[in-house]
Coordinates of C-alpha atoms and ligand atoms in Angstrom, one line a residue:
M1 CA 142.4 91.9 162.1
S2 CA 139.6 92.3 164.7
R3 CA 136.4 90.3 164.2
F4 CA 134.6 93.5 163.2
D5 CA 137.3 94.4 160.5
R6 CA 137.4 90.9 159.3
R7 CA 133.6 90.8 158.8
N8 CA 133.7 94.1 156.9
F9 CA 136.6 92.9 154.8
L10 CA 134.7 89.7 153.8
L11 CA 131.5 91.9 153.1
A12 CA 133.6 94.2 150.9
A13 CA 135.2 91.3 149.1
S14 CA 131.8 89.6 148.4
T15 CA 130.3 92.9 147.1
A16 CA 133.3 93.2 144.8
L17 CA 132.7 89.7 143.5
A18 CA 129.0 90.3 143.0
A19 CA 129.6 93.6 141.0
P20 CA 129.3 93.0 137.3
R21 CA 132.5 92.5 135.5
L22 CA 133.6 94.8 132.7
W23 CA 134.4 93.3 129.3
A24 CA 137.0 96.0 128.6
R25 CA 138.0 95.2 125.1
P26 CA 135.0 93.4 123.5
S27 CA 135.3 91.6 120.3
F28 CA 131.8 90.5 119.2
P29 CA 131.3 87.2 117.4
A30 CA 128.9 89.0 115.1
D31 CA 127.3 92.5 114.7
P32 CA 126.0 93.4 118.1
F33 CA 123.4 95.9 116.8
T34 CA 121.0 93.4 115.4
L35 CA 118.0 94.9 117.0
G36 CA 118.4 98.4 115.6
V37 CA 118.2 101.7 117.4
A38 CA 115.3 103.8 118.7
S39 CA 114.5 107.1 120.4
G40 CA 111.6 108.3 122.5
A41 CA 110.1 110.5 125.2
P42 CA 111.2 113.7 123.6
L43 CA 111.6 116.8 125.7
P44 CA 112.4 120.4 124.5
D45 CA 116.0 119.8 125.2
G46 CA 116.5 116.1 124.7
F47 CA 115.2 112.6 124.3
V48 CA 116.0 109.0 125.2
L49 CA 118.2 107.0 122.9
W50 CA 118.0 103.2 122.9
T51 CA 119.8 100.2 121.6
R52 CA 120.7 96.7 122.8
L53 CA 123.9 94.7 122.2
A54 CA 122.7 91.3 120.9
P55 CA 125.0 89.5 118.4
D56 CA 122.8 86.3 118.9
P57 CA 119.4 88.0 119.6
M58 CA 117.1 84.9 119.6
N59 CA 119.2 83.1 122.1
G60 CA 119.6 85.5 125.0
G61 CA 121.7 88.0 123.1
G62 CA 125.0 86.1 123.0
L63 CA 127.2 88.2 125.3
P64 CA 129.1 87.1 128.4
P65 CA 127.6 88.3 131.8
A66 CA 129.8 91.4 131.8
A67 CA 129.2 95.1 131.3
V68 CA 130.2 96.6 127.9
E69 CA 131.0 100.2 127.3
V70 CA 128.9 101.8 124.6
R71 CA 129.7 105.2 123.1
W72 CA 127.0 107.4 121.6
E73 CA 126.9 110.5 119.4
V74 CA 124.3 113.0 118.6
A75 CA 124.7 115.3 115.5
R76 CA 122.9 118.0 113.7
D77 CA 123.5 116.3 110.4
E78 CA 123.1 112.8 109.1
G79 CA 126.8 112.7 108.1
F80 CA 128.0 113.4 111.8
R81 CA 130.1 116.3 110.7
D82 CA 128.4 118.5 113.4
I83 CA 128.4 116.4 116.5
V84 CA 126.7 118.3 119.4
R85 CA 126.6 115.7 122.2
A86 CA 128.6 112.5 122.8
G87 CA 129.1 110.2 125.8
R88 CA 129.6 106.8 127.2
T89 CA 127.3 104.5 129.0
M90 CA 127.3 100.9 130.1
A91 CA 125.3 98.0 128.6
E92 CA 124.8 95.9 131.6
P93 CA 123.9 92.2 131.6
E94 CA 121.2 92.6 134.2
H95 CA 119.3 94.8 131.6
A96 CA 120.0 92.5 128.7
H97 CA 122.9 94.7 127.6
S98 CA 120.3 97.4 126.6
V99 CA 121.2 101.1 126.9
H100 CA 119.0 104.0 127.6
V101 CA 120.8 107.3 127.2
E102 CA 118.9 110.4 128.4
V103 CA 120.4 113.2 126.2
A104 CA 119.8 116.8 127.4
G105 CA 121.0 120.3 126.5
L106 CA 119.7 120.3 122.9
E107 CA 117.7 122.8 121.0
P108 CA 113.9 122.6 120.9
A109 CA 111.9 121.4 117.8
R110 CA 114.7 120.3 115.6
W111 CA 116.0 117.1 114.1
Y112 CA 119.0 115.3 115.3
W113 CA 120.9 112.1 114.2
Y114 CA 122.4 109.6 116.6
R115 CA 124.4 106.4 116.6
F116 CA 126.2 104.0 118.9
M117 CA 129.6 102.4 119.0
A118 CA 130.8 99.3 120.9
G119 CA 134.2 97.7 120.4
N120 CA 134.7 98.0 116.7
A121 CA 131.0 97.9 115.8
V122 CA 129.0 100.9 114.8
S123 CA 125.1 100.9 114.8
A124 CA 122.8 102.1 112.2
V125 CA 122.0 105.9 112.3
G126 CA 118.7 107.0 113.8
R127 CA 117.0 110.3 113.4
T128 CA 115.0 111.9 116.2
R129 CA 113.5 115.2 117.2
T130 CA 113.2 117.4 120.2
A131 CA 109.9 118.7 121.4
P132 CA 109.1 122.4 120.9
A133 CA 109.9 124.8 123.8
P134 CA 107.4 124.9 126.6
G135 CA 104.3 126.9 125.6
A136 CA 105.8 127.8 122.2
A137 CA 103.5 128.7 119.4
V138 CA 103.7 125.6 117.1
S139 CA 102.0 125.9 113.7
S140 CA 101.7 122.1 113.2
L141 CA 102.5 118.7 114.6
R142 CA 102.2 115.6 112.6
F143 CA 102.2 112.3 114.4
A144 CA 100.9 108.7 113.7
F145 CA 99.6 106.2 116.0
A146 CA 99.6 102.4 115.7
S147 CA 99.2 99.3 117.7
C148 CA 98.9 95.5 117.6
Q149 CA 101.5 93.8 115.5
Q150 CA 101.1 90.0 115.9
Y151 CA 104.2 88.9 114.0
E152 CA 102.9 85.7 112.6
Q153 CA 99.8 87.2 111.0
G154 CA 101.5 89.6 108.7
F155 CA 104.6 91.4 107.5
Y156 CA 105.4 94.9 108.8
A157 CA 104.7 96.7 105.5
A158 CA 102.7 99.2 107.5
H159 CA 105.8 100.2 109.4
R160 CA 107.8 100.5 106.2
H161 CA 105.2 103.0 104.9
L162 CA 104.9 104.7 108.3
A163 CA 108.7 105.3 108.3
E164 CA 108.3 107.2 105.0
E165 CA 105.5 109.6 106.3
E166 CA 106.5 113.0 107.2
L167 CA 106.0 112.9 111.0
D168 CA 107.3 114.5 114.2
L169 CA 106.4 111.5 116.3
V170 CA 105.0 108.0 116.5
V171 CA 102.7 106.9 119.3
F172 CA 102.5 103.2 119.9
L173 CA 99.4 102.0 121.8
G174 CA 100.1 98.5 122.8
D175 CA 100.5 94.9 121.7
Y176 CA 104.1 95.5 120.6
I177 CA 104.7 91.8 121.0
Y178 CA 102.1 88.9 121.3
E179 CA 102.9 86.3 123.9
S180 CA 100.9 83.6 122.1
S181 CA 100.7 82.1 118.6
W182 CA 97.2 82.5 117.2
G183 CA 95.2 83.6 114.2
R184 CA 94.8 82.6 110.5
S185 CA 97.3 82.3 107.6
H186 CA 100.6 82.9 109.3
V187 CA 103.3 84.3 107.1
R188 CA 106.1 83.6 109.7
K189 CA 106.4 82.1 113.1
H190 CA 107.3 82.8 116.7
E191 CA 110.1 80.7 118.2
G192 CA 109.5 78.8 121.3
P193 CA 106.5 78.5 123.6
E194 CA 104.5 81.3 125.2
P195 CA 107.0 83.3 127.4
Y196 CA 106.9 83.2 131.2
T197 CA 110.4 83.9 132.2
L198 CA 112.6 87.0 131.6
A199 CA 114.9 85.0 129.2
Q200 CA 111.8 84.0 127.1
Y201 CA 110.4 87.5 127.0
R202 CA 113.7 88.9 125.9
N203 CA 113.8 86.4 123.1
R204 CA 110.3 87.3 122.0
Y205 CA 111.2 91.1 121.9
A206 CA 114.3 90.1 119.9
R207 CA 112.2 88.2 117.4
Y208 CA 109.9 91.2 116.9
K209 CA 112.6 93.9 116.9
S210 CA 114.7 91.9 114.4
D211 CA 112.1 93.0 111.7
A212 CA 113.9 95.5 109.4
D213 CA 110.7 97.5 108.7
L214 CA 110.0 97.9 112.4
Q215 CA 113.6 99.0 112.9
R216 CA 113.3 101.5 110.1
C217 CA 110.3 103.1 111.8
H218 CA 112.0 103.3 115.1
A219 CA 115.1 104.9 113.4
A220 CA 112.9 107.5 111.7
F221 CA 111.1 109.2 114.6
P222 CA 110.9 109.5 118.3
W223 CA 108.2 107.2 119.8
L224 CA 105.9 107.5 122.8
V225 CA 104.8 104.1 124.0
T226 CA 102.3 102.4 126.2
W227 CA 101.3 98.7 126.5
D228 CA 98.2 96.6 126.4
D229 CA 97.8 93.0 127.5
H230 CA 99.8 91.0 125.0
E231 CA 103.1 92.5 126.3
V232 CA 102.4 90.2 129.3
D233 CA 99.4 87.9 128.8
N234 CA 96.1 88.0 126.9
D235 CA 93.4 89.9 128.9
Y236 CA 95.4 90.2 132.1
A237 CA 94.0 92.7 134.7
N238 CA 96.3 94.0 137.4
D239 CA 97.5 90.9 139.3
R240 CA 95.1 88.4 137.6
S241 CA 95.9 86.4 134.5
E242 CA 93.5 84.8 132.1
D243 CA 94.2 81.3 133.6
L244 CA 94.4 82.5 137.2
D245 CA 98.1 81.7 137.5
P246 CA 99.1 82.0 141.2
E247 CA 102.6 83.0 140.2
F248 CA 101.3 85.7 137.8
L249 CA 103.1 88.7 139.5
V250 CA 106.4 86.9 139.0
R251 CA 105.6 86.6 135.3
R252 CA 104.4 90.2 135.2
A253 CA 107.7 91.4 136.7
A254 CA 109.6 89.5 133.9
A255 CA 107.4 90.9 131.1
Y256 CA 107.6 94.4 132.5
Q257 CA 111.4 94.3 132.8
A258 CA 111.7 92.9 129.2
Y259 CA 109.4 95.7 128.1
W260 CA 111.5 98.4 129.7
E261 CA 114.7 96.9 128.3
H262 CA 113.4 97.0 124.7
M263 CA 111.6 100.5 124.7
P264 CA 113.1 104.0 124.5
L265 CA 112.0 104.8 128.1
R266 CA 113.6 106.8 130.8
R267 CA 115.4 105.3 133.8
S268 CA 112.4 106.6 135.9
A269 CA 110.3 103.9 134.3
L270 CA 112.6 101.1 135.3
P271 CA 110.3 98.5 137.0
V272 CA 110.7 97.6 140.7
G273 CA 109.5 94.0 140.9
P274 CA 106.1 93.7 139.2
R275 CA 105.4 97.5 139.3
M276 CA 106.4 100.0 136.6
Q277 CA 105.5 103.6 136.2
L278 CA 104.6 104.0 132.5
Y279 CA 101.8 106.5 132.4
D280 CA 103.2 110.0 131.8
R281 CA 102.5 113.5 130.1
H282 CA 104.4 114.8 127.1
D283 CA 104.0 118.4 125.9
F284 CA 104.6 119.7 122.4
G285 CA 104.7 123.5 122.9
G286 CA 101.3 125.1 123.2
L287 CA 99.9 122.9 120.6
A288 CA 99.5 119.4 122.1
R289 CA 99.7 117.6 125.4
F290 CA 99.7 113.8 125.3
H291 CA 98.3 112.1 128.3
V292 CA 99.7 108.5 127.9
L293 CA 97.8 106.0 130.0
D294 CA 98.3 102.6 131.5
G295 CA 95.0 100.6 131.3
R296 CA 96.4 97.3 132.5
Q297 CA 98.5 97.5 135.6
Y298 CA 96.0 99.1 138.1
R299 CA 92.6 98.0 136.8
D300 CA 89.9 96.1 138.7
H301 CA 89.5 92.6 137.5
Q302 CA 87.0 92.0 134.6
V303 CA 83.5 91.3 135.7
C304 CA 81.6 88.0 135.3
P305 CA 84.4 85.9 133.7
R306 CA 83.8 82.4 132.4
Y307 CA 83.7 79.8 135.0
G308 CA 87.2 79.1 136.6
R309 CA 88.8 81.8 134.4
G310 CA 90.0 85.3 134.5
G311 CA 90.0 87.6 131.5
S312 CA 87.3 88.8 129.2
N313 CA 83.8 87.7 128.4
V314 CA 80.8 89.0 126.6
V315 CA 78.4 90.0 129.3
S316 CA 74.8 91.3 129.4
D317 CA 73.4 93.7 131.8
P318 CA 70.6 91.8 133.6
L319 CA 72.9 88.8 134.0
C320 CA 76.1 90.7 135.1
P321 CA 75.0 93.7 137.3
S322 CA 78.5 94.1 138.7
R323 CA 79.6 95.7 135.4
L324 CA 77.8 98.8 136.5
E325 CA 79.3 99.1 140.0
P326 CA 80.2 102.7 140.5
E327 CA 83.6 102.1 142.2
R328 CA 85.0 100.0 139.4
S329 CA 88.2 101.5 138.0
L330 CA 90.2 101.0 134.8
L331 CA 93.1 103.2 135.6
G332 CA 93.2 102.9 139.4
S333 CA 92.4 105.9 141.6
E334 CA 95.9 107.4 141.6
Q335 CA 96.2 107.5 137.8
E336 CA 92.6 108.6 137.4
N337 CA 93.2 111.6 139.7
W338 CA 96.6 112.4 137.9
L339 CA 94.8 112.4 134.6
H340 CA 91.9 114.6 135.7
A341 CA 94.5 117.0 137.2
G342 CA 96.6 116.9 134.0
L343 CA 93.5 117.6 131.9
S344 CA 92.4 120.5 134.1
A345 CA 95.9 122.1 134.2
S346 CA 96.6 121.7 130.5
R347 CA 96.9 124.9 128.4
A348 CA 97.5 122.9 125.2
R349 CA 95.2 123.5 122.2
W350 CA 94.8 119.7 121.7
N351 CA 94.7 117.2 124.6
I352 CA 95.4 113.7 123.3
V353 CA 94.5 110.9 125.6
A354 CA 96.7 108.1 124.3
Q355 CA 95.6 104.7 125.7
Q356 CA 95.1 101.2 124.5
L357 CA 91.4 100.5 124.2
L358 CA 88.3 101.5 122.4
M359 CA 86.5 104.0 124.6
A360 CA 83.0 104.4 122.9
Q361 CA 80.3 102.2 124.2
V362 CA 79.7 99.2 121.8
D363 CA 76.6 97.2 122.3
R364 CA 77.4 94.0 120.5
K365 CA 73.9 92.6 120.3
P366 CA 71.6 93.8 117.6
G367 CA 68.0 94.4 118.9
P368 CA 66.8 95.4 122.3
E369 CA 69.1 93.2 124.3
R370 CA 72.5 94.6 125.2
Q371 CA 75.8 92.8 125.3
F372 CA 79.3 94.2 126.1
W373 CA 82.8 93.0 126.0
S374 CA 84.2 93.1 129.5
D375 CA 87.8 93.7 128.8
G376 CA 87.5 97.1 127.2
W377 CA 86.1 100.4 128.6
D378 CA 82.6 98.7 128.3
G379 CA 83.6 96.6 131.3
Y380 CA 84.2 99.8 133.3
P381 CA 81.4 102.1 132.4
A382 CA 81.5 104.1 135.6
A383 CA 85.2 104.8 135.2
R384 CA 84.5 105.9 131.6
A385 CA 81.7 108.2 132.7
R386 CA 83.9 109.7 135.4
L387 CA 86.6 110.5 132.8
L388 CA 84.1 112.0 130.3
R389 CA 82.4 113.9 133.0
A390 CA 85.7 115.3 134.1
I391 CA 86.3 116.4 130.5
A392 CA 82.9 118.0 130.2
E393 CA 83.3 119.9 133.6
R394 CA 87.0 120.8 133.4
K395 CA 86.8 121.6 129.7
P396 CA 90.4 120.9 128.5
S397 CA 90.8 122.3 125.0
N398 CA 89.9 119.8 122.2
P399 CA 90.2 116.4 123.8
L400 CA 91.1 113.6 121.4
V401 CA 91.1 110.0 122.6
I402 CA 93.3 107.6 120.5
G403 CA 93.3 103.9 121.0
G404 CA 94.0 100.4 119.6
D405 CA 93.3 96.9 120.8
V406 CA 90.2 96.0 118.7
H407 CA 91.9 95.7 115.3
F408 CA 89.5 98.0 113.4
N409 CA 89.4 101.6 112.5
C410 CA 86.8 103.3 114.4
V411 CA 85.8 107.0 114.7
A412 CA 83.2 107.9 117.4
D413 CA 81.7 110.8 119.5
L414 CA 82.4 110.3 123.1
K415 CA 79.5 111.3 125.5
V416 CA 79.0 111.1 129.2
D417 CA 75.7 109.2 128.6
F418 CA 75.9 107.0 125.4
D419 CA 72.3 106.0 125.8
N420 CA 71.0 109.6 125.7
P421 CA 70.7 110.6 122.1
D422 CA 70.5 114.3 123.2
D423 CA 73.7 114.2 125.0
A424 CA 76.4 116.2 123.2
A425 CA 79.9 114.8 122.3
V426 CA 82.5 116.0 124.8
A427 CA 85.5 114.4 123.0
T428 CA 86.4 112.8 119.7
E429 CA 87.7 109.3 119.4
F430 CA 89.9 107.7 116.8
C431 CA 90.8 104.1 117.3
G432 CA 93.3 102.7 115.0
T433 CA 93.3 99.4 113.1
S434 CA 96.4 97.1 113.7
I435 CA 99.8 96.9 112.1
S436 CA 99.2 93.2 111.3
S437 CA 96.8 91.6 113.8
Q438 CA 93.7 90.2 112.2
G439 CA 90.4 92.2 112.6
P440 CA 86.8 91.1 113.1
P441 CA 84.5 90.5 110.2
Q442 CA 83.1 93.7 108.6
T443 CA 79.6 92.2 108.5
R444 CA 79.6 92.0 112.3
L445 CA 80.5 95.7 112.5
N446 CA 77.8 96.6 110.0
A447 CA 75.2 94.8 112.1
L448 CA 76.1 97.0 115.0
R449 CA 75.7 100.4 113.4
S450 CA 72.2 101.0 114.5
E451 CA 72.8 100.0 118.0
N452 CA 75.7 102.5 118.4
P453 CA 74.8 105.7 116.5
Y454 CA 77.7 107.7 118.0
V455 CA 80.1 105.5 116.1
R456 CA 80.6 107.4 112.9
F457 CA 82.9 105.0 111.1
A458 CA 83.9 101.4 111.6
H459 CA 86.0 99.5 109.1
S460 CA 87.9 96.2 110.0
E461 CA 89.2 94.9 106.6
K462 CA 92.5 96.8 106.4
R463 CA 95.6 96.9 108.5
G464 CA 97.6 100.2 108.9
Y465 CA 98.0 103.2 111.1
V466 CA 96.5 106.7 111.6
V467 CA 98.3 110.0 110.7
M468 CA 97.1 113.0 112.6
E469 CA 98.0 116.5 111.6
L470 CA 97.3 119.2 114.3
S471 CA 97.1 122.9 113.8
E472 CA 95.7 125.7 115.8
R473 CA 92.6 125.5 113.7
R474 CA 91.9 121.8 113.2
C475 CA 92.9 118.2 113.4
L476 CA 93.1 116.2 110.2
A477 CA 93.1 112.4 110.7
Q478 CA 94.0 110.1 107.8
L479 CA 93.4 106.4 108.2
R480 CA 96.3 104.9 106.2
V481 CA 95.9 101.3 105.2
I482 CA 97.9 98.7 103.4
D483 CA 96.3 96.4 100.8
N484 CA 97.4 93.0 102.2
E485 CA 99.6 92.4 105.2
K486 CA 100.4 88.9 104.0
E487 CA 102.5 90.5 101.2
A488 CA 105.7 92.2 102.2
S489 CA 105.6 94.7 99.3
T490 CA 102.0 95.7 99.6
P491 CA 101.1 99.4 98.9
V492 CA 99.5 102.0 101.2
S493 CA 96.6 104.3 100.6
T494 CA 94.2 106.5 102.6
L495 CA 90.9 104.7 103.5
A496 CA 89.2 107.8 104.8
A497 CA 90.0 111.2 106.4
F498 CA 88.3 113.1 109.0
I499 CA 88.5 116.6 110.4
V500 CA 87.9 117.8 114.0
E501 CA 87.5 121.6 114.1
N502 CA 89.0 123.6 117.0
G503 CA 86.5 124.0 119.7
R504 CA 84.0 121.4 118.5
A505 CA 84.0 117.8 119.5
G506 CA 83.1 115.2 116.8
A507 CA 84.7 114.3 113.6
E508 CA 83.5 115.2 110.1
A509 CA 84.5 113.5 106.9
A510 CA 87.2 115.5 105.2
Ligands
FE2_601 FE1 95.9 93.5 119.7

């Protein structure tokens, strides 16, 4: 063997050794489908199907470091008599034995059922739905949006009720997990410390996804997802963490990978190091376009943080003039341009800007002084004005902004200049409450009403989600709330309902 051949041989041998082994005839120590099934990112001819093999979910999953073959089936009926697509994929150890199947070739706007098989194990059955054909006339679309599900602060009764709604889609707007243990009156506990490593984030997702009500909601509808801060670290901004961790991008890479591994996302979203392409557009015929945004990865750092810290602060204008700097960006220029272009080009009747934050200005100080919370859009007022001005000028049909993060229900008119009472609303905002995370005191919100007259409704005492029903003529938003998140069997009711008429920004009580 020449030196060259010998070197190539050694190289080939080492590659073969490094390639993942296949566990050809798996026999699992326990049910591997402990984390349920999910689907998402629906297209007119398909969707993503998700599951993860994890017989010991809270301890790294419990599988050897080998690939496992997973079979999947998609049927037109719940009993799988009419199977229309089936295939095989690999659950690989480098992705925590998660699988992300991109199914194509299906009919638009119809329900399908799916399941997975590995070894002798069969998963629960999930139900999902394709999007309507491009540009198709769609008489109605019903979706719900939700966010913020701190596991310790409440049960997921809201998810149980959400799973029973008649919906085409669920949109989740961030804080799917919480990295830290905080808040009052815990009903259950996280294991382990705050996650920093990939193994720790995987275990935290496993803890959250082991909840039966959350699994039920995933199995009932396709989801669109985006994240907020707690999927990584409270109040992080781009490459800066709250505690100015010099290794933060290493932590962010681990958190982003674990997020991808546990969400029904396409392969195109698979992170590369600490970067992950999450923002995306999703069309539902001619009726709706969802512009799903990432408000964390590309943002400028928060202004005027506390001494020696990153993250949020409550800042006032004369003391923190940098808040008003015109070049500050929440989305980063690339995403901002992409969003403006997508709004301009959209032919959809409703344009839903699905993002994580409250967009309306909220002056938090009663009286003539003004105070703002620097982590939300209020910390990026020039960026917000650019977006709302783009909406005012490009006139996408019926812009609706949906958000989360603040843990209270809020309905607001969005204006280019919130300080000008004569400025008309250019978009309508609905900010959801939380699935379980505790909200601020109602008395504090009441005290702010006169400071912020474009906020039409603000209610913080109940947890829940928002159901939106779109038709050509109008949007009906129902604020669905549970009585008490500390009780697993708590009932659901409608706190309030609002209508947005086609062609007119601003919500009216239904
Ligand atoms: Fe939250």
